[in-house]
Tab-separated table of C-alpha atoms and ligand atoms in Angstrom:
chain	number	residue	atom	x	y	z
T	378	MET	CA	-32.357	-2.434	-50.243
T	379	LYS	CA	-32.052	-2.627	-46.454
T	380	VAL	CA	-33.466	0.302	-44.522
T	381	ILE	CA	-31.970	2.206	-41.587
T	382	THR	CA	-34.500	4.056	-39.473
T	383	VAL	CA	-33.430	7.290	-37.857
T	384	GLY	CA	-35.081	8.771	-34.769
T	385	LEU	CA	-34.598	12.541	-34.584
T	386	LEU	CA	-34.600	14.373	-31.274
T	387	GLY	CA	-35.294	17.984	-32.225
T	388	LEU	CA	-36.846	19.333	-35.407
T	389	GLY	CA	-35.404	22.853	-35.422
T	390	THR	CA	-32.864	24.359	-37.797
T	391	VAL	CA	-30.505	21.360	-37.886
T	392	GLY	CA	-33.237	18.706	-37.479
T	393	GLY	CA	-35.251	20.206	-40.336
T	394	GLY	CA	-32.094	20.449	-42.443
T	395	THR	CA	-31.300	16.787	-41.755
T	396	VAL	CA	-34.758	15.693	-42.967
T	397	ASN	CA	-34.331	17.849	-46.085
T	398	VAL	CA	-30.809	16.669	-46.945
T	399	LEU	CA	-31.738	13.001	-46.418
T	400	LYS	CA	-34.752	13.478	-48.692
T	401	HIS	CA	-33.131	15.565	-51.445
T	402	ASN	CA	-30.013	13.397	-51.688
T	403	ALA	CA	-31.674	10.039	-50.919
T	404	GLU	CA	-30.518	8.318	-54.083
T	405	GLU	CA	-26.905	9.464	-53.812
T	406	ILE	CA	-26.814	8.528	-50.129
T	407	SER	CA	-28.099	4.988	-50.816
T	408	ARG	CA	-25.518	4.592	-53.607
T	409	ARG	CA	-22.821	5.575	-51.125
T	410	CYS	CA	-23.765	3.441	-48.136
T	411	GLY	CA	-25.895	0.601	-49.505
T	412	TYR	CA	-28.832	1.403	-47.228
T	413	GLN	CA	-31.974	3.438	-47.620
T	414	ILE	CA	-31.960	5.928	-44.737
T	415	ARG	CA	-35.328	7.223	-43.589
T	416	VAL	CA	-36.414	9.387	-40.674
T	417	GLY	CA	-39.171	7.315	-39.103
T	418	HIS	CA	-39.665	9.102	-35.785
T	419	ALA	CA	-39.007	12.556	-34.411
T	420	SER	CA	-39.626	14.429	-31.192
T	421	ALA	CA	-40.139	18.162	-30.730
T	422	ARG	CA	-41.443	20.326	-27.908
T	423	ASP	CA	-44.294	21.539	-30.125
T	424	ILE	CA	-45.329	19.079	-32.843
T	425	THR	CA	-47.977	21.418	-34.265
T	426	LYS	CA	-45.456	24.100	-35.230
T	427	ALA	CA	-44.730	24.811	-38.938
T	428	ARG	CA	-41.392	23.256	-39.971
T	429	ILE	CA	-38.782	23.909	-42.644
T	430	CYS	CA	-39.150	20.267	-43.750
T	431	ASP	CA	-41.952	17.919	-44.759
T	432	THR	CA	-42.855	15.794	-41.723
T	433	SER	CA	-45.876	14.026	-43.240
T	434	ASP	CA	-44.195	10.591	-43.254
T	435	ILE	CA	-42.540	10.968	-39.832
T	436	GLN	CA	-44.192	9.804	-36.623
T	437	LEU	CA	-44.069	12.832	-34.322
T	438	THR	CA	-44.147	12.958	-30.538
T	439	THR	CA	-43.289	15.382	-27.764
T	440	ASP	CA	-41.589	12.566	-25.838
T	441	PRO	CA	-37.930	12.079	-26.846
T	442	ALA	CA	-37.638	8.877	-24.787
T	443	ALA	CA	-40.407	7.331	-26.928
T	444	VAL	CA	-38.265	7.956	-30.021
T	445	VAL	CA	-35.101	6.647	-28.380
T	446	THR	CA	-36.704	3.428	-27.175
T	447	HIS	CA	-38.890	2.743	-30.237
T	448	PRO	CA	-37.934	-0.726	-31.518
T	449	ASP	CA	-37.827	0.477	-35.159
T	450	VAL	CA	-35.200	3.162	-34.494
T	451	ASP	CA	-31.639	2.093	-35.347
T	452	VAL	CA	-29.861	5.453	-35.057
T	453	VAL	CA	-30.790	8.258	-32.650
T	454	VAL	CA	-29.861	11.755	-33.848
T	455	GLU	CA	-29.647	14.093	-30.863
T	456	LEU	CA	-30.306	17.743	-31.741
T	457	ILE	CA	-31.828	18.906	-28.466
T	458	GLY	CA	-28.767	20.880	-27.357
T	459	GLY	CA	-27.562	21.571	-23.812
T	460	ASP	CA	-26.311	18.833	-21.548
T	461	THR	CA	-29.187	17.804	-19.324
T	462	LEU	CA	-32.027	16.183	-21.299
T	463	ALA	CA	-29.623	15.588	-24.202
T	464	LEU	CA	-27.259	13.622	-21.928
T	465	GLU	CA	-30.121	11.631	-20.476
T	466	MET	CA	-31.419	10.722	-23.948
T	467	VAL	CA	-28.002	9.831	-25.349
T	468	LEU	CA	-27.281	7.519	-22.393
T	469	LEU	CA	-30.753	5.994	-22.765
T	470	ALA	CA	-30.126	5.385	-26.467
T	471	ILE	CA	-26.798	3.680	-25.717
T	472	GLU	CA	-28.421	1.570	-23.004
T	473	HIS	CA	-30.968	0.430	-25.594
T	474	GLY	CA	-28.197	-0.489	-28.033
T	475	LYS	CA	-28.876	2.399	-30.433
T	476	HIS	CA	-26.146	4.191	-32.345
T	477	VAL	CA	-26.029	7.942	-31.720
T	478	VAL	CA	-25.267	10.931	-33.923
T	479	THR	CA	-25.099	14.309	-32.212
T	480	ALA	CA	-24.329	17.924	-33.130
T	481	ASN	CA	-23.963	18.820	-29.467
T	482	LYS	CA	-20.536	20.305	-28.669
T	483	ALA	CA	-21.293	21.044	-24.996
T	484	LEU	CA	-22.421	17.457	-24.495
T	485	ILE	CA	-19.285	15.925	-26.029
T	486	ALA	CA	-16.853	18.432	-24.481
T	487	ARG	CA	-18.291	18.034	-20.982
T	488	HIS	CA	-19.552	14.434	-20.910
T	489	GLY	CA	-17.820	12.777	-23.867
T	490	SER	CA	-15.642	10.476	-21.747
T	491	ARG	CA	-18.660	9.019	-19.957
T	492	ILE	CA	-20.662	8.733	-23.200
T	493	PHE	CA	-17.871	7.028	-25.150
T	494	ALA	CA	-17.189	4.594	-22.292
T	495	ALA	CA	-20.868	3.628	-22.148
T	496	ALA	CA	-21.008	3.288	-25.957
T	497	SER	CA	-17.909	1.132	-26.037
T	498	GLU	CA	-19.316	-1.176	-23.357
T	499	ARG	CA	-22.559	-1.549	-25.310
T	500	GLY	CA	-20.775	-1.868	-28.690
T	501	VAL	CA	-22.512	1.121	-30.307
T	502	MET	CA	-21.159	4.131	-32.176
T	503	VAL	CA	-21.407	7.795	-31.149
T	504	ALA	CA	-20.602	10.207	-33.985
T	505	TYR	CA	-20.281	13.976	-33.557
T	506	GLU	CA	-18.900	15.595	-36.740
T	507	ALA	CA	-21.519	18.388	-36.626
T	508	ALA	CA	-20.440	19.407	-33.119
T	509	VAL	CA	-17.389	21.313	-34.404
T	510	ALA	CA	-17.376	23.867	-37.214
T	511	GLY	CA	-20.774	22.838	-38.636
T	512	GLY	CA	-20.378	21.522	-42.159
T	513	ILE	CA	-16.557	21.409	-42.232
T	514	PRO	CA	-15.465	17.749	-41.919
T	515	ILE	CA	-12.725	18.634	-39.441
T	516	ILE	CA	-13.327	15.662	-37.127
T	517	LYS	CA	-12.905	13.291	-40.046
T	518	ALA	CA	-9.820	15.167	-41.261
T	519	LEU	CA	-8.129	14.908	-37.856
T	520	ARG	CA	-9.235	11.369	-37.021
T	521	GLU	CA	-8.624	9.852	-40.436
T	522	GLY	CA	-7.051	12.071	-43.076
T	523	LEU	CA	-4.221	13.262	-40.823
T	524	ALA	CA	-3.840	10.003	-38.870
T	525	GLY	CA	-0.274	9.539	-40.135
T	526	ASN	CA	0.845	12.811	-38.553
T	527	ARG	CA	1.885	13.965	-35.136
T	528	ILE	CA	-0.265	17.081	-34.846
T	529	GLU	CA	1.850	20.022	-33.683
T	530	TRP	CA	-0.816	22.696	-33.320
T	531	LEU	CA	-4.148	23.857	-34.596
T	532	ALA	CA	-5.854	27.228	-34.607
T	533	GLY	CA	-9.440	27.804	-35.587
T	534	ILE	CA	-12.144	30.375	-36.085
T	535	ILE	CA	-14.770	28.092	-34.621
T	536	ASN	CA	-17.513	30.496	-33.626
T	537	GLY	CA	-19.367	32.148	-36.484
T	538	THR	CA	-21.107	34.752	-34.334
T	539	GLY	CA	-17.830	36.108	-32.926
T	540	ASN	CA	-16.289	36.173	-36.383
T	541	PHE	CA	-19.327	38.003	-37.781
T	542	ILE	CA	-19.020	40.641	-35.039
T	543	LEU	CA	-15.273	41.198	-35.572
T	544	THR	CA	-15.732	41.298	-39.361
T	545	GLU	CA	-18.499	43.918	-39.179
T	546	MET	CA	-16.433	46.006	-36.715
T	547	ARG	CA	-13.488	45.957	-39.119
T	548	GLU	CA	-15.281	46.345	-42.432
T	549	LYS	CA	-17.997	48.791	-41.419
T	550	GLY	CA	-16.577	50.374	-38.253
T	551	ARG	CA	-19.655	49.192	-36.332
T	552	ASP	CA	-19.902	48.880	-32.546
T	553	PHE	CA	-19.727	45.530	-30.778
T	554	ALA	CA	-23.186	45.682	-29.153
T	555	ASP	CA	-24.897	46.777	-32.349
T	556	VAL	CA	-23.459	43.851	-34.380
T	557	LEU	CA	-24.257	41.331	-31.640
T	558	ARG	CA	-27.915	42.391	-31.779
T	559	GLU	CA	-27.933	41.741	-35.531
T	560	ALA	CA	-26.251	38.309	-35.100
T	561	GLN	CA	-29.007	37.358	-32.648
T	562	GLN	CA	-31.721	38.519	-35.047
T	563	LEU	CA	-30.105	36.517	-37.874
T	564	GLY	CA	-30.142	33.377	-35.694
T	565	TYR	CA	-26.359	32.767	-35.661
T	566	ALA	CA	-25.937	33.210	-31.917
T	567	GLU	CA	-26.387	30.527	-29.262
T	568	ALA	CA	-29.552	30.640	-27.112
T	569	ASP	CA	-27.327	32.382	-24.560
T	570	PRO	CA	-25.130	34.715	-26.676
T	571	THR	CA	-22.534	34.986	-23.903
T	572	PHE	CA	-21.540	31.458	-24.996
T	573	ASP	CA	-20.473	33.003	-28.319
T	574	VAL	CA	-18.889	36.273	-27.223
T	575	GLU	CA	-17.217	34.948	-24.063
T	576	GLY	CA	-15.662	32.037	-25.971
T	577	ILE	CA	-17.487	29.192	-24.201
T	578	ASP	CA	-18.898	27.781	-27.450
T	579	ALA	CA	-15.421	27.909	-29.012
T	580	ALA	CA	-13.921	26.322	-25.871
T	581	HIS	CA	-16.364	23.390	-26.187
T	582	LYS	CA	-15.249	22.894	-29.784
T	583	LEU	CA	-11.546	23.332	-28.974
T	584	THR	CA	-11.797	20.705	-26.224
T	585	ILE	CA	-12.971	18.187	-28.830
T	586	LEU	CA	-10.425	19.196	-31.477
T	587	ALA	CA	-7.501	19.034	-29.025
T	588	SER	CA	-8.522	15.626	-27.787
T	589	ILE	CA	-8.573	14.069	-31.252
T	590	ALA	CA	-5.505	16.009	-32.410
T	591	PHE	CA	-3.236	14.979	-29.519
T	592	GLY	CA	-4.904	11.849	-28.153
T	593	ILE	CA	-5.659	13.368	-24.742
T	594	PRO	CA	-8.808	13.012	-22.597
T	595	LEU	CA	-11.531	15.626	-23.103
T	596	SER	CA	-10.897	18.396	-20.578
T	597	PHE	CA	-13.164	21.400	-21.051
T	598	SER	CA	-12.203	22.887	-17.675
T	599	SER	CA	-8.552	23.170	-18.799
T	600	VAL	CA	-9.293	25.540	-21.687
T	601	ASN	CA	-8.130	29.098	-20.918
T	602	THR	CA	-11.003	31.167	-22.244
T	603	GLU	CA	-11.319	34.884	-22.927
T	604	GLY	CA	-14.082	36.635	-24.858
T	605	ILE	CA	-14.129	39.487	-27.344
T	606	THR	CA	-16.195	41.969	-25.350
T	607	LYS	CA	-13.239	44.257	-24.547
T	608	ILE	CA	-12.195	44.696	-28.192
T	609	THR	CA	-12.941	48.179	-29.483
T	610	ARG	CA	-13.122	49.644	-32.987
T	611	GLU	CA	-9.878	51.406	-32.113
T	612	ASP	CA	-8.116	48.047	-31.549
T	613	VAL	CA	-9.463	46.725	-34.840
T	614	ARG	CA	-8.088	49.839	-36.600
T	615	ASN	CA	-4.730	49.682	-34.797
T	616	ALA	CA	-4.320	46.016	-35.734
T	617	GLU	CA	-5.026	46.890	-39.372
T	618	GLU	CA	-2.420	49.680	-39.259
T	619	LEU	CA	0.168	47.216	-37.929
T	620	GLY	CA	-0.601	44.644	-40.674
T	621	TYR	CA	-2.795	42.344	-38.533
T	622	ARG	CA	-6.434	41.305	-38.163
T	623	ILE	CA	-8.134	40.446	-34.876
T	624	LYS	CA	-9.774	37.003	-34.836
T	625	HIS	CA	-11.309	35.081	-31.963
T	626	LEU	CA	-9.192	31.930	-32.173
T	627	GLY	CA	-9.218	28.577	-30.478
T	628	ILE	CA	-5.590	27.449	-30.246
T	629	ALA	CA	-4.235	24.044	-29.181
T	630	ARG	CA	-0.487	23.616	-29.267
T	631	ARG	CA	1.922	20.900	-28.211
T	632	THR	CA	5.026	22.330	-26.513
T	633	ASP	CA	7.899	20.763	-24.575
T	634	ALA	CA	6.264	21.926	-21.327
T	635	GLY	CA	2.802	20.557	-22.125
T	636	ILE	CA	-0.285	21.352	-24.177
T	637	GLU	CA	-1.727	24.841	-24.516
T	638	LEU	CA	-5.510	25.069	-24.774
T	639	ARG	CA	-6.731	28.612	-25.230
T	640	VAL	CA	-9.536	30.662	-26.739
T	641	HIS	CA	-8.981	34.402	-26.968
T	642	PRO	CA	-8.975	37.343	-29.353
T	643	THR	CA	-5.747	37.151	-31.353
T	644	LEU	CA	-3.860	39.429	-33.722
T	645	ILE	CA	-2.814	37.402	-36.762
T	646	PRO	CA	-0.927	38.638	-39.846
T	647	ALA	CA	-3.393	40.010	-42.415
T	648	THR	CA	-1.581	38.032	-45.102
T	649	GLN	CA	-2.519	34.648	-43.563
T	650	LEU	CA	-5.376	32.901	-45.402
T	651	ILE	CA	-7.227	32.381	-42.123
T	652	ALA	CA	-7.103	36.146	-41.438
T	653	ASN	CA	-9.356	36.538	-44.465
T	654	VAL	CA	-12.093	34.228	-43.215
T	655	ASN	CA	-14.947	36.655	-42.731
T	656	GLY	CA	-18.538	36.854	-41.574
T	657	VAL	CA	-20.029	33.700	-40.059
T	658	MET	CA	-17.612	31.405	-41.874
T	659	ASN	CA	-15.356	29.060	-39.871
T	660	ALA	CA	-11.859	27.781	-40.624
T	661	VAL	CA	-9.374	25.524	-38.879
T	662	LEU	CA	-5.646	25.570	-39.581
T	663	VAL	CA	-3.891	22.325	-38.596
T	664	LYS	CA	-0.133	21.804	-38.605
T	665	GLY	CA	0.802	18.154	-39.011
T	666	SER	CA	4.389	16.894	-38.690
T	667	ALA	CA	4.344	15.246	-42.114
T	668	VAL	CA	1.866	17.256	-44.156
T	669	GLY	CA	2.731	20.745	-42.831
T	670	PRO	CA	-0.031	23.330	-42.492
T	671	THR	CA	-3.500	22.449	-43.840
T	672	LEU	CA	-6.582	24.679	-43.833
T	673	TYR	CA	-10.247	23.663	-43.633
T	674	TYR	CA	-12.864	26.281	-44.453
T	675	GLY	CA	-16.643	26.393	-44.691
T	676	ALA	CA	-19.950	27.183	-43.055
T	677	GLY	CA	-19.761	26.676	-39.299
T	678	ALA	CA	-23.494	26.851	-38.715
T	679	GLY	CA	-26.795	26.853	-40.582
T	680	SER	CA	-29.449	24.330	-41.468
T	681	ASN	CA	-28.165	22.422	-44.492
T	682	ALA	CA	-24.461	22.962	-43.730
T	683	THR	CA	-24.742	21.388	-40.274
T	684	ALA	CA	-27.113	18.724	-41.632
T	685	SER	CA	-24.392	17.821	-44.148
T	686	ALA	CA	-22.202	16.715	-41.215
T	687	VAL	CA	-25.072	14.958	-39.413
T	688	VAL	CA	-25.957	12.979	-42.545
T	689	ALA	CA	-22.294	12.085	-43.170
T	690	ASP	CA	-22.219	10.638	-39.641
T	691	ILE	CA	-25.385	8.600	-40.279
T	692	ILE	CA	-23.752	7.251	-43.447
T	693	ASP	CA	-20.581	6.395	-41.478
T	694	VAL	CA	-22.683	4.542	-38.917
T	695	ALA	CA	-24.448	2.623	-41.714
T	696	ARG	CA	-21.138	1.674	-43.331
T	697	ALA	CA	-19.694	0.415	-40.038
T	698	LEU	CA	-22.759	-1.527	-38.855
T	699	ASN	CA	-21.185	-4.873	-39.685
T	700	VAL	CA	-17.675	-3.919	-38.627
T	701	PRO	CA	-16.721	-5.499	-35.268
T	702	ALA	CA	-16.682	-2.811	-32.561
T	703	GLU	CA	-12.935	-3.196	-31.900
T	704	LEU	CA	-12.148	-2.497	-35.567
T	705	ARG	CA	-14.185	0.704	-35.840
T	706	ILE	CA	-12.495	4.109	-35.774
T	707	PRO	CA	-12.102	5.000	-32.062
T	708	ALA	CA	-14.387	7.807	-30.902
T	709	LEU	CA	-11.481	10.176	-30.217
T	710	GLY	CA	-9.272	8.833	-32.993
T	711	PHE	CA	-6.856	7.085	-30.599
T	712	GLN	CA	-7.331	3.721	-28.888
T	713	PRO	CA	-9.088	4.645	-25.605
T	714	GLN	CA	-6.387	3.017	-23.445
T	715	GLU	CA	-3.756	5.086	-25.330
T	716	LEU	CA	-5.145	8.511	-24.370
T	717	ALA	CA	-2.231	10.327	-22.705
T	718	ASN	CA	-2.553	12.454	-19.579
T	719	THR	CA	-0.194	15.120	-20.911
T	720	THR	CA	0.207	18.278	-18.787
T	721	LEU	CA	-2.284	20.964	-19.816
T	722	LEU	CA	-0.648	24.333	-19.330
T	723	PRO	CA	-2.160	27.166	-17.292
T	724	MET	CA	-2.220	30.499	-19.128
T	725	ASP	CA	0.721	31.849	-17.083
T	726	ALA	CA	2.938	29.193	-18.660
T	727	VAL	CA	1.908	29.979	-22.250
T	728	GLU	CA	4.310	31.916	-24.472
T	729	SER	CA	2.930	34.488	-26.870
T	730	TYR	CA	3.580	37.783	-28.581
T	731	TYR	CA	1.407	40.683	-27.380
T	732	TYR	CA	-0.424	43.802	-28.529
T	733	LEU	CA	-0.773	46.314	-25.686
T	734	ARG	CA	-2.944	49.418	-25.644
T	735	MET	CA	-2.921	51.939	-22.830
T	736	ALA	CA	-3.998	55.490	-22.179
T	737	VAL	CA	-1.134	57.660	-20.913
T	738	THR	CA	-0.633	61.243	-19.775
T	739	ASP	CA	1.280	62.979	-22.547
T	740	GLU	CA	4.326	64.069	-20.507
T	741	ARG	CA	8.078	63.605	-20.373
T	742	GLY	CA	9.403	60.266	-19.080
T	743	VAL	CA	6.227	58.190	-19.502
T	744	LEU	CA	7.578	56.073	-22.324
T	745	ALA	CA	10.885	55.574	-20.489
T	746	ALA	CA	9.049	54.333	-17.377
T	747	ILE	CA	6.982	51.862	-19.403
T	748	THR	CA	9.893	50.506	-21.429
T	749	LYS	CA	11.945	50.113	-18.225
T	750	ILE	CA	9.234	47.908	-16.688
T	751	LEU	CA	9.020	45.845	-19.869
T	752	GLY	CA	12.811	45.523	-20.031
T	753	ASP	CA	13.014	44.510	-16.345
T	754	ASN	CA	10.570	41.702	-17.119
T	755	ASP	CA	12.586	40.557	-20.164
T	756	ILE	CA	9.982	41.868	-22.593
T	757	SER	CA	11.257	43.283	-25.833
T	758	ILE	CA	9.210	45.764	-27.897
T	759	GLU	CA	8.751	45.030	-31.593
T	760	ALA	CA	6.683	48.051	-32.666
T	761	LEU	CA	5.278	51.121	-30.987
T	762	ILE	CA	2.735	53.725	-32.035
T	763	GLN	CA	1.978	56.817	-30.032
T	764	LYS	CA	-1.141	58.373	-31.488
T	765	ALA	CA	-1.450	62.149	-31.765
T	766	HIS	CA	-2.990	63.575	-28.599
T	767	PRO	CA	-6.753	63.618	-29.282
T	768	GLU	CA	-8.038	67.153	-28.894
T	769	GLY	CA	-10.000	67.767	-25.707
T	770	GLU	CA	-8.885	64.490	-24.101
T	771	LEU	CA	-6.692	64.073	-21.034
T	772	THR	CA	-4.791	61.066	-22.311
T	773	THR	CA	-2.966	59.813	-25.372
T	774	PRO	CA	-3.316	56.265	-26.689
T	775	LEU	CA	-0.123	54.226	-26.774
T	776	VAL	CA	-0.022	50.970	-28.712
T	777	MET	CA	2.815	48.465	-28.820
T	778	LEU	CA	3.684	45.000	-30.088
T	779	THR	CA	6.084	42.863	-28.090
T	780	HIS	CA	8.277	39.902	-28.896
T	781	LYS	CA	7.483	36.481	-27.462
T	782	VAL	CA	7.214	36.271	-23.675
T	783	LEU	CA	5.675	34.077	-20.993
T	784	GLU	CA	2.181	35.243	-20.050
T	785	GLY	CA	3.224	35.202	-16.382
T	786	ALA	CA	5.965	37.801	-17.094
T	787	MET	CA	3.522	39.873	-19.143
T	788	ASN	CA	0.994	39.849	-16.291
T	789	ARG	CA	3.641	41.081	-13.850
T	790	ALA	CA	4.721	43.850	-16.232
T	791	ILE	CA	1.119	44.951	-16.884
T	792	ALA	CA	0.403	45.115	-13.141
T	793	GLU	CA	3.479	47.340	-12.649
T	794	ILE	CA	2.611	49.553	-15.633
T	795	GLU	CA	-0.923	50.020	-14.332
T	796	ARG	CA	0.521	51.308	-11.047
T	797	LEU	CA	2.348	54.176	-12.828
T	798	PRO	CA	0.613	57.508	-12.077
T	799	SER	CA	0.754	58.482	-15.757
T	800	ILE	CA	-1.266	55.405	-16.849
T	801	HIS	CA	-5.039	55.793	-16.911
T	802	GLY	CA	-7.262	52.754	-16.486
T	803	GLN	CA	-6.249	49.254	-17.472
T	804	VAL	CA	-3.762	48.104	-20.080
T	805	LEU	CA	-5.570	46.154	-22.789
T	806	ARG	CA	-3.615	43.112	-23.923
T	807	ILE	CA	-4.315	40.983	-27.023
T	808	ARG	CA	-2.164	37.962	-27.762
T	809	THR	CA	-0.506	37.937	-31.155
T	810	GLU	CA	0.286	34.789	-33.124
T	811	PRO	CA	2.282	34.524	-36.359
T	812	LEU	CA	0.695	31.069	-37.003
T	813	GLN	CA	3.829	29.690	-38.558
M	709	HSE	N1	-23.372	29.847	-32.173
M	709	HSE	C1	-22.524	28.999	-32.953
M	709	HSE	C2	-21.665	29.902	-33.842
M	709	HSE	C3	-23.346	28.048	-33.782
M	709	HSE	O1	-21.935	31.107	-33.920
M	709	HSE	O2	-20.714	29.414	-34.434
M	709	HSE	C4	-22.577	26.884	-34.329
M	709	HSE	O3	-21.993	26.108	-33.330
């Protein structure tokens, strides 16, 4: 049987998992792709460190370029992370005519266009299934399984750390900071956890999903991103009382005005399947014009789960080795010259339902003043809860749900409400989506 030699850049959680999965499932993998796949070379910052995999038959080095340029290496698997050295190595691999598999969402979201153009010129493949939602084959589903559809929208829980935090806050009434510390200790969080809690990691993933869903160029800077740091236990409880759950969602939607790209905490009906995706698990809900809604669920991070996607990509590369470059599946699922420069909407132009929470002085006329401002801005209230005045406190919490409105109108109304003397502090706003 012919052999494909893999060069691994990075031997951490995902690199170690890739070695293990390739070894444990070697026979099944060869039966599937007709090649024996072996990791021949690997680079790591410290090659003396104990690993989660057996590296005895792998040639180790601290120099990633030596792996990339080694004449035996057919496929370079980039697991360095970040977008400096990783970008340099991926471009070097392409220049040397090597196929690339990467799990690097930041790299694809920020530099994908340049990478795919270079790969196309050199006639090599760049595969990135593991970059979004770990082990869930969502890239393959969008690029291939749903290729007969016009994708209308998608919404995903695509950051496990954020979902773990919100789940623990809801199920155990824990505080945000306390759960984040645990997520870091458990190794779910990014090296810089603000990437998780501020939505940057999810925005990287959403950029990729939107591009292959709608056939638009990758545009990370157009994603409207908001984190979960302002969500309190009180909001989680209020949402529950109103029949909702709070999830940190990445949403991409095609509208008549353009495409919405947004990552933010979102109230979704508790009865939706995706509302019940808990802990570090990920899920992506995709609405196709022909198939209707479809849901993809699984582990969004972790050693073997992410390695499952990396290995699937290596198998795809092996299967397509003898396919002429122009007949291979395009990197973003659409022919590169067919990518459409559709308008990407700023947040002001996005329509949504809203949850509002504010602290008010418990006195006559407050509610009338607030509802007048909302009415003047064409905002209709769907539900309203005024909590009993907490003993010993100056203010009373007021919570409301609104009907659908343009974010621009909501911003104007919030600014006016915050100017009322009976309103204390800022109005907290969480977008609400029925996901229908
Ligand atoms: N920090 C990421 C998460 C890892 O929590 O989902 C997987 O991309």
